[in-house]
XYZ file of C-alpha atoms in Angstrom:
698
model
C 4.324 -17.062 -30.734
C 0.727 -16.535 -29.681
C -1.470 -19.456 -30.830
C -3.860 -18.489 -33.641
C -6.968 -19.534 -31.678
C -6.171 -17.184 -28.803
C -5.204 -14.415 -31.201
C -8.562 -14.732 -32.954
C -10.489 -14.690 -29.675
C -8.708 -11.519 -28.552
C -9.269 -9.832 -31.907
C -12.978 -10.732 -31.950
C -13.516 -9.595 -28.356
C -11.902 -6.234 -28.982
C -13.777 -5.627 -32.230
C -17.095 -6.610 -30.616
C -16.468 -4.246 -27.717
C -15.552 -1.388 -30.033
C -18.624 -1.953 -32.192
C -21.143 -2.360 -29.367
C -19.832 0.595 -27.408
C -19.392 2.708 -30.532
C -15.844 3.466 -29.466
C -13.047 4.839 -31.589
C -10.164 2.334 -31.839
C -6.974 3.745 -30.373
C -3.619 2.842 -31.832
C -1.934 2.756 -28.413
C -4.650 0.498 -27.019
C -4.278 -1.958 -29.904
C -0.513 -1.841 -29.461
C -0.814 -2.633 -25.759
C -3.203 -5.531 -26.471
C -0.712 -7.024 -28.897
C 2.263 -6.659 -26.562
C 0.479 -8.124 -23.528
C -1.063 -10.990 -25.476
C 2.182 -11.944 -27.217
C 4.125 -11.894 -23.949
C 1.617 -13.872 -21.877
C 0.634 -16.264 -24.636
C 4.099 -17.326 -25.744
C 4.334 -21.045 -24.867
C 8.132 -20.806 -24.777
C 7.991 -18.444 -21.794
C 6.947 -20.352 -18.628
C 6.841 -17.172 -16.507
C 6.332 -14.266 -18.909
C 6.563 -10.680 -17.645
C 5.382 -7.627 -19.581
C 6.066 -4.058 -18.450
C 3.920 -1.574 -20.347
C 3.969 2.146 -19.713
C 0.745 3.399 -21.254
C 0.074 7.121 -21.385
C -3.100 8.756 -20.120
C -6.084 7.939 -22.319
C -4.686 4.661 -23.694
C -7.532 2.666 -22.174
C -5.330 0.315 -20.169
C -8.150 -1.610 -18.493
C -9.726 -2.683 -21.784
C -6.303 -3.464 -23.249
C -4.967 -5.699 -20.491
C -8.309 -7.425 -19.796
C -9.100 -8.236 -23.427
C -5.503 -9.394 -23.989
C -4.912 -11.362 -20.788
C -8.269 -13.025 -20.127
C -8.309 -15.329 -23.197
C -4.704 -16.308 -22.435
C -5.531 -17.033 -18.783
C -8.556 -19.072 -19.835
C -6.560 -21.113 -22.356
C -3.863 -21.791 -19.748
C -6.447 -22.527 -17.012
C -5.135 -19.693 -14.841
C -6.899 -17.087 -12.713
C -6.477 -13.482 -13.810
C -5.719 -11.340 -10.749
C -5.977 -7.581 -11.303
C -4.351 -5.653 -8.460
C -4.609 -1.898 -7.972
C -2.867 0.462 -5.575
C -5.960 2.527 -4.745
C -9.501 1.765 -3.611
C -10.843 4.189 -6.223
C -9.470 2.171 -9.153
C -10.521 -1.087 -7.511
C -14.113 0.133 -7.270
C -13.986 1.456 -10.835
C -12.941 -1.993 -12.054
C -15.585 -3.860 -10.063
C -18.553 -1.592 -10.631
C -17.893 -0.089 -14.063
C -15.043 -1.282 -16.259
C -15.237 -5.077 -15.930
C -19.068 -5.257 -16.130
C -18.842 -3.104 -19.245
C -16.321 -5.475 -20.848
C -18.408 -8.490 -19.805
C -21.566 -7.057 -21.356
C -20.085 -5.872 -24.650
C -17.069 -8.011 -25.598
C -18.541 -11.471 -25.976
C -16.107 -12.745 -23.338
C -17.765 -14.834 -20.631
C -16.113 -14.576 -17.227
C -16.900 -14.423 -13.514
C -15.482 -11.595 -11.405
C -14.864 -11.602 -7.665
C -13.469 -9.009 -5.275
C -10.747 -10.201 -2.895
C -10.466 -8.573 0.516
C -8.891 -9.531 3.822
C -10.671 -10.786 6.923
C -10.691 -7.309 8.401
C -13.265 -6.197 5.813
C -15.857 -8.730 7.022
C -17.616 -9.290 10.339
C -16.606 -12.256 12.468
C -19.804 -14.027 13.524
C -17.987 -15.860 16.317
C -16.870 -12.597 17.940
C -20.301 -11.014 17.558
C -21.935 -14.083 19.081
C -19.488 -14.054 21.964
C -20.145 -10.388 22.694
C -23.913 -10.650 22.455
C -23.806 -13.708 24.709
C -22.016 -11.663 27.351
C -18.502 -12.861 26.505
C -18.967 -16.086 28.452
C -15.863 -17.571 26.812
C -12.329 -16.425 27.665
C -11.609 -13.134 25.911
C -9.103 -13.031 23.075
C -5.925 -11.064 23.679
C -5.515 -8.636 20.762
C -2.324 -8.925 18.718
C -1.731 -5.154 18.946
C -3.628 -4.118 22.088
C -2.707 -0.427 22.035
C -4.607 -0.104 18.761
C -7.866 -1.264 20.361
C -9.859 1.703 21.609
C -11.587 1.563 24.970
C -15.211 0.883 24.185
C -17.828 -0.570 26.472
C -19.431 -3.685 25.017
C -22.874 -2.199 25.552
C -21.948 0.716 23.244
C -21.307 -1.724 20.393
C -24.262 -3.981 21.145
C -26.918 -2.061 19.141
C -24.700 -2.076 16.050
C -23.988 -5.798 16.375
C -27.668 -6.594 16.880
C -28.501 -4.617 13.723
C -25.833 -6.523 11.807
C -27.161 -9.900 12.935
C -30.703 -8.871 12.000
C -29.596 -7.674 8.553
C -27.729 -10.913 7.847
C -30.640 -13.018 9.073
C -32.935 -11.118 6.707
C -30.512 -11.546 3.768
C -30.314 -7.768 3.330
C -26.572 -7.695 4.105
C -23.769 -10.161 3.474
C -21.344 -9.250 6.275
C -19.105 -7.097 4.071
C -18.341 -3.989 6.155
C -17.788 -1.916 3.024
C -21.435 -2.568 2.138
C -22.847 -1.696 5.564
C -25.289 1.209 5.007
C -24.075 3.326 7.921
C -20.749 4.573 9.201
C -18.831 2.201 11.463
C -16.481 3.642 14.061
C -12.979 2.169 14.079
C -13.447 0.996 17.670
C -16.529 -1.016 16.710
C -14.857 -2.295 13.554
C -12.058 -3.784 15.658
C -14.541 -5.514 17.948
C -16.541 -7.174 15.164
C -13.610 -8.328 13.000
C -10.799 -10.823 13.361
C -7.492 -11.535 11.643
C -5.666 -14.524 10.208
C -3.994 -15.231 13.547
C -7.072 -15.384 15.751
C -9.475 -16.827 13.187
C -10.166 -20.475 14.038
C -10.830 -21.205 10.377
C -12.658 -24.377 9.493
C -12.945 -25.290 13.168
C -15.281 -22.351 13.776
C -18.915 -23.233 14.424
C -19.958 -20.365 12.131
C -17.775 -21.355 9.182
C -20.755 -22.215 6.969
C -22.191 -18.710 7.439
C -18.853 -16.873 7.642
C -18.851 -13.875 5.245
C -15.093 -14.125 4.706
C -15.110 -17.828 3.824
C -18.155 -17.384 1.591
C -16.297 -14.658 -0.274
C -13.187 -16.828 -0.450
C -15.178 -19.695 -1.957
C -16.309 -17.238 -4.607
C -12.648 -16.601 -5.450
C -12.149 -20.251 -6.336
C -14.903 -20.001 -8.936
C -13.822 -16.636 -10.375
C -12.035 -16.175 -13.667
C -11.017 -12.628 -12.697
C -10.162 -11.574 -9.156
C -9.844 -7.896 -8.334
C -7.538 -7.215 -5.382
C -5.106 -4.549 -4.252
C -1.328 -4.601 -4.133
C -1.258 -4.999 -0.346
C -3.498 -8.073 -0.353
C -1.519 -9.776 -3.120
C 1.781 -9.059 -1.384
C 0.450 -10.196 1.995
C -0.715 -13.444 0.404
C 2.684 -13.942 -1.212
C 4.442 -13.138 2.067
C 2.640 -16.053 3.721
C 3.598 -18.402 0.926
C 0.783 -17.782 -1.558
C -2.547 -19.550 -1.784
C -3.733 -18.291 1.615
C -6.445 -16.017 0.232
C -5.765 -15.974 -3.505
C -4.960 -19.025 -5.621
C -1.267 -20.012 -5.536
C 0.876 -17.670 -7.676
C 1.707 -20.547 -10.028
C -2.003 -20.602 -10.949
C -2.327 -16.832 -11.440
C -1.594 -14.287 -14.109
C -1.184 -10.975 -12.283
C -1.958 -7.531 -13.656
C -0.469 -4.794 -11.469
C -2.209 -1.580 -12.464
C -0.637 1.545 -10.943
C 2.453 -0.647 -10.995
C 4.839 2.195 -10.156
C 3.754 1.730 -6.518
C 4.509 -1.997 -6.329
C 8.067 -1.761 -4.952
C 7.065 0.611 -2.152
C 4.041 -1.508 -1.223
C 6.277 -4.584 -1.129
C 8.734 -2.979 1.289
C 5.847 -1.841 3.491
C 4.618 -5.447 3.727
C 8.031 -6.779 4.724
C 8.914 -4.046 7.228
C 9.476 -5.382 10.747
C 8.667 -3.487 13.930
C 8.491 -3.814 17.675
C 6.432 -1.191 19.479
C 7.506 -1.309 23.116
C 4.269 0.050 24.715
C 1.971 -2.366 22.866
C 4.370 -5.253 23.484
C 4.392 -4.402 27.176
C 0.597 -4.288 27.299
C 0.200 -7.504 25.314
C 2.635 -9.373 27.558
C 0.898 -8.061 30.667
C -2.564 -9.013 29.419
C -1.334 -12.409 28.254
C 0.147 -13.086 31.696
C -3.135 -12.054 33.330
C -5.073 -14.261 30.937
C -2.779 -17.198 31.648
C -3.236 -16.746 35.395
C -7.021 -16.596 35.035
C -7.160 -19.666 32.774
C -4.337 -21.606 34.399
C -6.424 -24.196 36.218
C -8.932 -25.156 33.487
C -6.327 -24.874 30.716
C -3.716 -26.980 32.486
C -6.364 -29.556 33.370
C -7.486 -29.730 29.751
C -4.007 -30.166 28.219
C -2.598 -32.016 31.202
C 0.650 -30.026 31.367
C 0.852 -27.810 34.434
C 4.628 -27.420 34.173
C 4.367 -26.134 30.616
C 2.075 -23.273 31.656
C 4.203 -22.450 34.697
C 7.285 -22.162 32.486
C 5.358 -19.999 30.019
C 4.348 -17.633 32.822
C 7.977 -17.341 33.900
C 9.099 -16.565 30.344
C 6.418 -13.876 29.983
C 7.744 -12.183 33.126
C 11.289 -12.255 31.702
C 10.070 -10.782 28.417
C 8.299 -7.926 30.185
C 11.557 -7.015 31.918
C 13.639 -7.304 28.727
C 11.090 -5.218 26.796
C 11.174 -2.504 29.463
C 14.981 -2.525 29.463
C 15.319 -2.065 25.707
C 12.571 0.562 25.761
C 14.485 2.605 28.358
C 17.647 2.234 26.277
C 15.805 3.449 23.190
C 14.219 6.442 24.944
C 17.608 7.510 26.296
C 19.263 7.037 22.898
C 16.607 9.141 21.160
C 17.007 11.940 23.680
C 20.697 12.054 22.859
C 20.649 11.482 19.090
C 17.259 12.078 17.463
C 16.474 15.116 15.388
C 13.256 17.121 15.599
C 11.288 14.222 14.087
C 11.984 12.020 17.147
C 13.490 9.444 14.794
C 16.978 8.073 14.287
C 18.304 5.873 11.479
C 21.355 3.765 12.161
C 24.001 4.510 9.491
C 24.541 1.543 7.136
C 22.029 -0.387 9.236
C 24.650 -1.079 11.926
C 23.251 -0.853 15.457
C 25.278 -0.027 18.585
C 26.818 -2.891 20.543
C 24.587 -2.156 23.535
C 21.462 -2.534 21.430
C 22.752 -5.726 19.858
C 23.259 -7.116 23.360
C 19.646 -6.323 24.165
C 18.655 -8.009 20.887
C 20.587 -11.194 21.756
C 18.687 -11.532 25.027
C 15.356 -10.804 23.375
C 15.976 -13.364 20.622
C 16.784 -16.080 23.146
C 13.733 -15.474 25.334
C 11.271 -14.807 22.510
C 12.439 -18.070 20.908
C 11.703 -19.844 24.170
C 8.279 -18.221 24.395
C 7.538 -19.249 20.808
C 8.496 -22.853 21.520
C 6.291 -23.012 24.635
C 3.321 -21.315 22.967
C 3.555 -23.669 19.977
C 3.538 -26.656 22.331
C 0.395 -25.333 24.019
C -1.160 -24.734 20.587
C -0.423 -28.283 19.442
C -1.836 -29.717 22.678
C -5.041 -27.695 22.325
C -5.393 -28.571 18.661
C -4.849 -32.290 19.309
C -7.338 -32.443 22.151
C -10.014 -30.153 20.708
C -11.945 -33.015 19.110
C -12.002 -34.835 22.460
C -13.629 -31.882 24.215
C -17.274 -31.982 25.046
C -19.413 -29.950 22.669
C -20.168 -27.295 25.272
C -16.425 -26.707 25.744
C -15.613 -26.208 22.044
C -16.110 -22.418 22.117
C -13.857 -22.150 25.145
C -11.150 -24.259 23.491
C -11.390 -22.179 20.323
C -10.988 -18.999 22.389
C -7.932 -20.493 24.073
C -6.543 -21.406 20.660
C -7.136 -17.887 19.350
C -5.156 -16.331 22.174
C -2.326 -18.861 21.935
C -2.134 -18.376 18.165
C -1.828 -14.633 18.778
C 1.039 -15.377 21.164
C 2.728 -17.457 18.470
C 2.279 -14.768 15.808
C 3.565 -12.038 18.112
C 6.632 -14.095 19.023
C 7.389 -14.832 15.362
C 7.215 -11.129 14.500
C 9.377 -10.131 17.436
C 11.935 -12.805 16.594
C 12.251 -11.547 13.014
C 12.832 -7.988 14.199
C 15.319 -8.793 16.940
C 17.200 -11.290 14.765
C 17.664 -8.437 12.311
C 19.107 -6.249 15.082
C 21.224 -9.023 16.610
C 22.979 -9.637 13.296
C 23.449 -5.941 12.417
C 27.149 -5.781 13.223
C 28.551 -5.150 9.734
C 27.129 -3.459 6.623
C 25.610 -5.777 4.033
C 26.032 -4.289 0.560
C 24.418 -7.282 -1.177
C 21.181 -7.397 0.827
C 21.082 -4.022 2.581
C 18.670 -3.278 5.407
C 17.547 -0.028 6.982
C 17.163 -0.003 10.753
C 15.776 2.869 12.762
C 13.882 3.761 15.895
C 11.365 6.450 16.679
C 9.309 7.657 19.591
C 6.133 5.623 20.073
C 4.154 8.665 21.222
C 4.463 12.419 21.451
C 5.071 12.304 25.179
C 8.118 10.106 24.644
C 6.635 7.028 26.317
C 8.148 4.034 24.586
C 10.008 3.385 21.363
C 9.306 1.708 18.031
C 12.212 -0.343 16.671
C 11.961 -0.868 12.910
C 13.827 -2.711 10.168
C 13.208 -3.042 6.449
C 14.958 -4.278 3.332
C 16.241 -1.291 1.378
C 15.296 -2.761 -2.001
C 12.318 -4.858 -3.052
C 14.164 -6.641 -5.851
C 15.072 -9.848 -3.982
C 11.659 -10.092 -2.311
C 9.776 -9.681 -5.571
C 12.041 -12.147 -7.341
C 11.546 -14.782 -4.640
C 7.809 -14.382 -4.189
C 6.543 -13.120 -7.542
C 8.770 -13.060 -10.627
C 10.047 -16.619 -10.152
C 6.647 -18.127 -9.264
C 3.776 -16.410 -11.073
C 2.301 -17.930 -14.220
C 2.577 -14.461 -15.753
C 2.807 -10.804 -14.763
C 1.834 -7.540 -16.415
C 2.962 -4.319 -14.772
C 1.403 -1.170 -16.157
C 1.020 2.503 -15.338
C 1.210 5.853 -17.068
C 4.562 6.419 -15.337
C 6.994 3.495 -15.147
C 10.033 4.865 -16.950
C 12.178 7.740 -15.771
C 14.446 9.871 -17.946
C 13.444 7.766 -20.928
C 14.447 4.345 -19.567
C 13.220 1.587 -17.256
C 16.549 1.392 -15.379
C 15.208 2.948 -12.185
C 12.220 0.571 -12.160
C 14.484 -2.439 -12.682
C 16.765 -1.386 -9.826
C 13.803 -1.057 -7.458
C 11.877 -4.191 -8.429
C 14.475 -6.641 -9.677
C 12.535 -7.112 -12.915
C 14.498 -9.439 -15.187
C 16.258 -7.950 -18.184
C 14.500 -10.369 -20.544
C 11.042 -9.102 -19.586
C 9.151 -7.252 -22.291
C 9.455 -3.472 -21.849
C 7.215 -1.227 -23.905
C 6.174 2.430 -23.895
C 2.802 3.291 -25.426
C 2.260 6.974 -26.036
C -0.885 8.768 -24.890
C -3.421 9.369 -27.668
C -3.858 12.904 -26.391
C -2.016 15.644 -28.252
C 0.612 17.024 -25.894
C 0.768 20.129 -28.098
C -2.552 21.170 -26.561
C -0.667 21.836 -23.355
C 1.833 24.598 -22.688
C 4.697 23.915 -20.283
C 6.035 27.207 -18.967
C 8.704 28.401 -16.570
C 8.347 32.117 -15.734
C 11.258 34.484 -15.391
C 12.175 33.871 -11.746
C 14.721 35.524 -9.503
C 14.590 33.075 -6.597
C 15.886 29.557 -6.179
C 13.874 26.931 -4.256
C 16.944 26.197 -2.167
C 16.124 29.464 -0.366
C 12.638 28.448 0.682
C 11.526 31.724 2.289
C 12.476 33.938 -0.675
C 11.059 31.392 -3.130
C 7.772 31.334 -1.207
C 7.573 35.131 -1.241
C 8.046 35.153 -5.028
C 5.298 32.535 -5.472
C 2.919 34.659 -3.384
C 3.701 37.705 -5.516
C 3.335 35.874 -8.846
C 0.274 33.727 -8.199
C -2.597 36.261 -8.530
C -1.563 37.335 -12.047
C -0.445 33.841 -13.002
C -3.918 32.294 -12.616
C -6.131 35.371 -13.107
C -7.662 34.081 -16.358
C -8.093 30.458 -15.264
C -11.281 28.871 -13.931
C -9.996 25.613 -12.467
C -6.465 25.464 -11.070
C -4.527 22.671 -9.373
C -1.431 23.826 -7.486
C 0.995 21.201 -6.231
C 3.594 21.545 -3.484
C 6.431 19.335 -2.263
C 6.337 20.911 1.203
C 3.369 21.336 3.526
C 5.154 24.234 5.206
C 5.441 26.093 1.908
C 1.847 25.308 0.977
C 0.545 26.711 4.247
C 2.708 29.823 3.869
C 1.361 30.443 0.351
C -2.228 29.921 1.508
C -1.704 32.586 4.160
C 0.194 34.904 1.824
C -2.423 34.972 -0.976
C -5.413 35.290 1.351
C -7.715 37.992 -0.004
C -5.748 38.470 -3.262
C -7.405 35.808 -5.448
C -10.732 35.566 -7.255
C -10.676 31.811 -6.653
C -12.035 29.854 -3.719
C -8.931 28.216 -2.256
C -9.440 24.564 -1.316
C -6.533 23.211 0.716
C -5.687 19.542 1.116
C -6.944 18.114 4.435
C -9.358 21.005 5.014
C -11.987 18.568 3.693
C -11.890 14.894 2.814
C -10.266 14.343 -0.569
C -13.512 13.264 -2.223
C -15.486 16.164 -0.748
C -12.764 18.675 -1.708
C -12.828 17.519 -5.337
C -16.622 17.569 -5.311
C -16.623 21.139 -3.968
C -14.137 22.154 -6.673
C -16.348 20.729 -9.425
C -19.398 22.440 -7.937
C -17.584 25.779 -8.052
C -16.699 25.377 -11.733
C -20.192 24.123 -12.655
C -21.733 27.184 -11.003
C -19.383 29.640 -12.703
C -17.032 30.282 -9.776
C -13.248 30.120 -9.975
C -11.629 27.425 -7.863
C -8.059 26.615 -6.803
C -6.971 23.353 -5.213
C -3.717 23.398 -3.254
C -2.329 19.945 -2.520
C 0.726 17.826 -1.871
C 2.099 14.698 -3.567
C -1.098 12.641 -3.211
C -2.872 15.150 -5.488
C -0.214 14.721 -8.189
C -1.588 11.329 -9.287
C -4.988 9.681 -9.448
C -6.788 13.028 -9.745
C -9.088 13.294 -12.765
C -10.264 16.860 -13.479
C -11.036 17.080 -17.207
C -11.881 20.198 -19.149
C -12.325 23.455 -17.262
C -12.128 21.639 -13.941
C -8.374 21.988 -14.468
C -7.076 24.291 -17.156
C -3.895 25.207 -15.289
C -1.530 23.029 -13.239
C 0.929 25.043 -11.141
C 3.897 23.157 -9.661
C 5.712 25.040 -6.921
C 9.058 23.333 -7.439
C 10.689 20.223 -8.842
C 9.312 17.294 -6.815
C 12.554 16.061 -5.291
C 11.727 13.819 -2.365
C 12.863 14.941 1.051
C 15.435 12.368 2.239
C 13.612 11.761 5.509
C 12.336 8.286 4.682
C 14.745 5.860 6.398
C 14.639 3.360 3.530
C 15.323 6.006 0.895
C 18.105 7.514 2.987
C 19.625 4.064 3.476
C 19.466 3.426 -0.277
C 21.267 6.684 -1.001
C 23.844 5.812 1.628
C 24.350 2.401 0.009
C 25.007 3.889 -3.408
C 27.481 6.383 -1.982
C 29.295 3.516 -0.237
C 29.580 1.810 -3.619
C 31.100 4.959 -5.105
C 27.982 5.904 -7.063
C 26.026 9.160 -7.265
C 22.796 8.734 -5.301
C 21.438 12.094 -6.410
C 21.726 11.256 -10.102
C 20.638 7.624 -9.713
C 17.702 8.152 -7.319
C 16.712 11.766 -6.798
C 16.795 12.982 -10.405
C 14.945 9.996 -11.987
C 12.330 10.065 -9.214
C 11.837 13.811 -9.600
C 11.462 13.384 -13.362
C 8.835 10.690 -12.893
C 6.900 12.772 -10.351
C 7.026 15.804 -12.642
C 5.490 13.736 -15.444
C 2.802 12.510 -13.037
C 2.004 16.030 -11.864
C 1.966 17.423 -15.399
C -0.354 14.591 -16.400
C -3.181 16.155 -14.369
C -3.729 18.633 -17.233
C -4.702 16.666 -20.348
C -7.353 14.123 -19.363
C -9.388 13.983 -22.588
C -8.715 14.552 -26.268
C -10.357 17.992 -26.055
C -8.418 19.252 -23.029
C -5.934 22.087 -23.305
C -4.259 24.440 -20.855
C -1.024 25.330 -19.103
C 1.486 23.757 -16.790
C 3.644 26.244 -14.920
C 6.736 25.164 -13.010
C 7.949 27.792 -10.542
C 11.459 26.390 -10.421
C 14.291 27.710 -12.602
C 16.598 24.804 -11.706
C 15.206 22.938 -14.700
C 17.080 25.502 -16.807
C 20.131 26.219 -14.679
C 21.251 22.814 -13.365
C 23.008 20.159 -15.389
C 20.293 17.581 -14.750
C 17.577 19.917 -16.054
C 17.933 19.036 -19.734
C 17.463 15.307 -19.042
C 14.268 16.008 -17.093
C 12.962 18.360 -19.788
C 13.613 15.753 -22.463
C 11.598 13.169 -20.500
C 8.422 15.291 -20.566
C 5.703 14.831 -23.206
C 6.086 17.036 -26.246
C 4.262 20.052 -24.841
C 4.667 23.518 -26.318
C 7.413 24.964 -24.161
C 7.599 28.574 -23.033
C 10.973 28.944 -21.363
C 12.850 32.132 -20.476
C 16.344 32.707 -21.866
C 19.051 31.137 -19.757
C 21.796 33.609 -20.575
């Protein structure tokens, strides 16, 4: 049970916030506060987990902050709020949390957590402005570094130094007043591998370490899913506090499993590996004499040079094998997934050789790293920068070898299918001209990863989103994330009246399985379908179909047609709002990314048109491998994966309509399969209680 003192603090904070903001208490919001507080505050649950699906308009941010913060404070834990999108992260930092701080009576410090790549590296800027007098660092992924003359970046770096010296800028690249080209951004930033950490002469002024110190003092840390997962991947406590000292809130939690798999995906890109090995060998040749003299181990460097040469040959050999294999087996996407994750014997033989030699390279590089680290303090002061540059490059060698070893170990052992811990393995062309190959491997499911790194370690977790359940249950979410059965699962209905929305399926003659005929029918129907609507959002599952409809309706609509990617997303939405504000009709045509996170209240969106049921195309190797796994186990992948996922996406897309209590309008699905297929009734039943206008099915 929740202790009375914490319960009283939560109740007082919520009532104070409601009174000072003159807000109307929402039943769903109060329900969510109670569920989150009771789960996190129960002293009998050492690692409580609450899963709360809260419909649009619930006021999730207020609910989880007011409920979780007093609990975190009482338990001396840091509250980490992680989002999936930058937009929500900025909303939390600049609007929602300051509002709660100012009106709830709760006293807390907030900090924003970002990785090193979002801050300038003063050491690198100093090196560049000094003419790069120290040995250059070898980038971890050299093919991602654009060719840019140092003199082209010099004016920007000088401006940055001047701004920091004048205390008008803190080194946060997101706060830099002008645009920063990606090529310059790569020059002025570092990563965890090449950062010399507390050894750096600029550590006292380092923007990243200053920000990190702020995290230690914060009661609430706002991060994103990727940063939290990256921190957990490296053991926790690298950037954020250790997970045992954190209560995590995962807003937009339906994306957590996918983000987790992205973090743990392994890859080896043959062109960049080739370039990195070549540049490392050149660097080692150039630094051989002073480096060997400093560490006193000439033989060690000679052996390392020999191993680098062997790796270049092995990398070229496996790249040629991959290019040939793709020519013979790949489809039009220049990608091939190995069925059941089993790779051919020839590729496994390549992997065995690569594992052996990369392991040797890792051992040698680690020995050089230890020697440099041990002798750094003995170096004369004027040599410290040089030693740190050597260390940065050697650490990059170590990190690259560790990544390569993980990937090739996965391929070496891929002789038999593993139904307990399945992996997807695939390769794809590294470039359009067919030069090089990317070898990739990923766990199929995030459940074991999340259990190991999060569920079993965190002081508490809340996962929330407007769409966590599918077909009325949390089974699909549990299968993807490995959430324990004894976690709290709760659905909180939206306070908005679904009856203010009409869900309609017109009388259609075509079936989406015949894409061309279906597209022609959409083109014919659309002008009359939206003729009385001011703001329309039309969502497609296929870019090809979207482009065909755009062409087909050209000149037949009273609306300005705004197509995804014709403008930046923010500018496209801004243009749409401008049209409506100035009395013009406006139609947005977009793909899946416009089906969630888009907020167009009132007349900005009085009609959502969905071209067809949002079944995912089985072209994602992980999803295809998951379906294959279920079929191997004698289960129905379509009913277990495709239908629940389509139902969830349909709810997300439909949710673009009712964004406030006053909103009303129509949702039109141009797909009769919801009425004619056996899975249709289950999907219909999972939708909010709209007013349905459905044609007869007889």
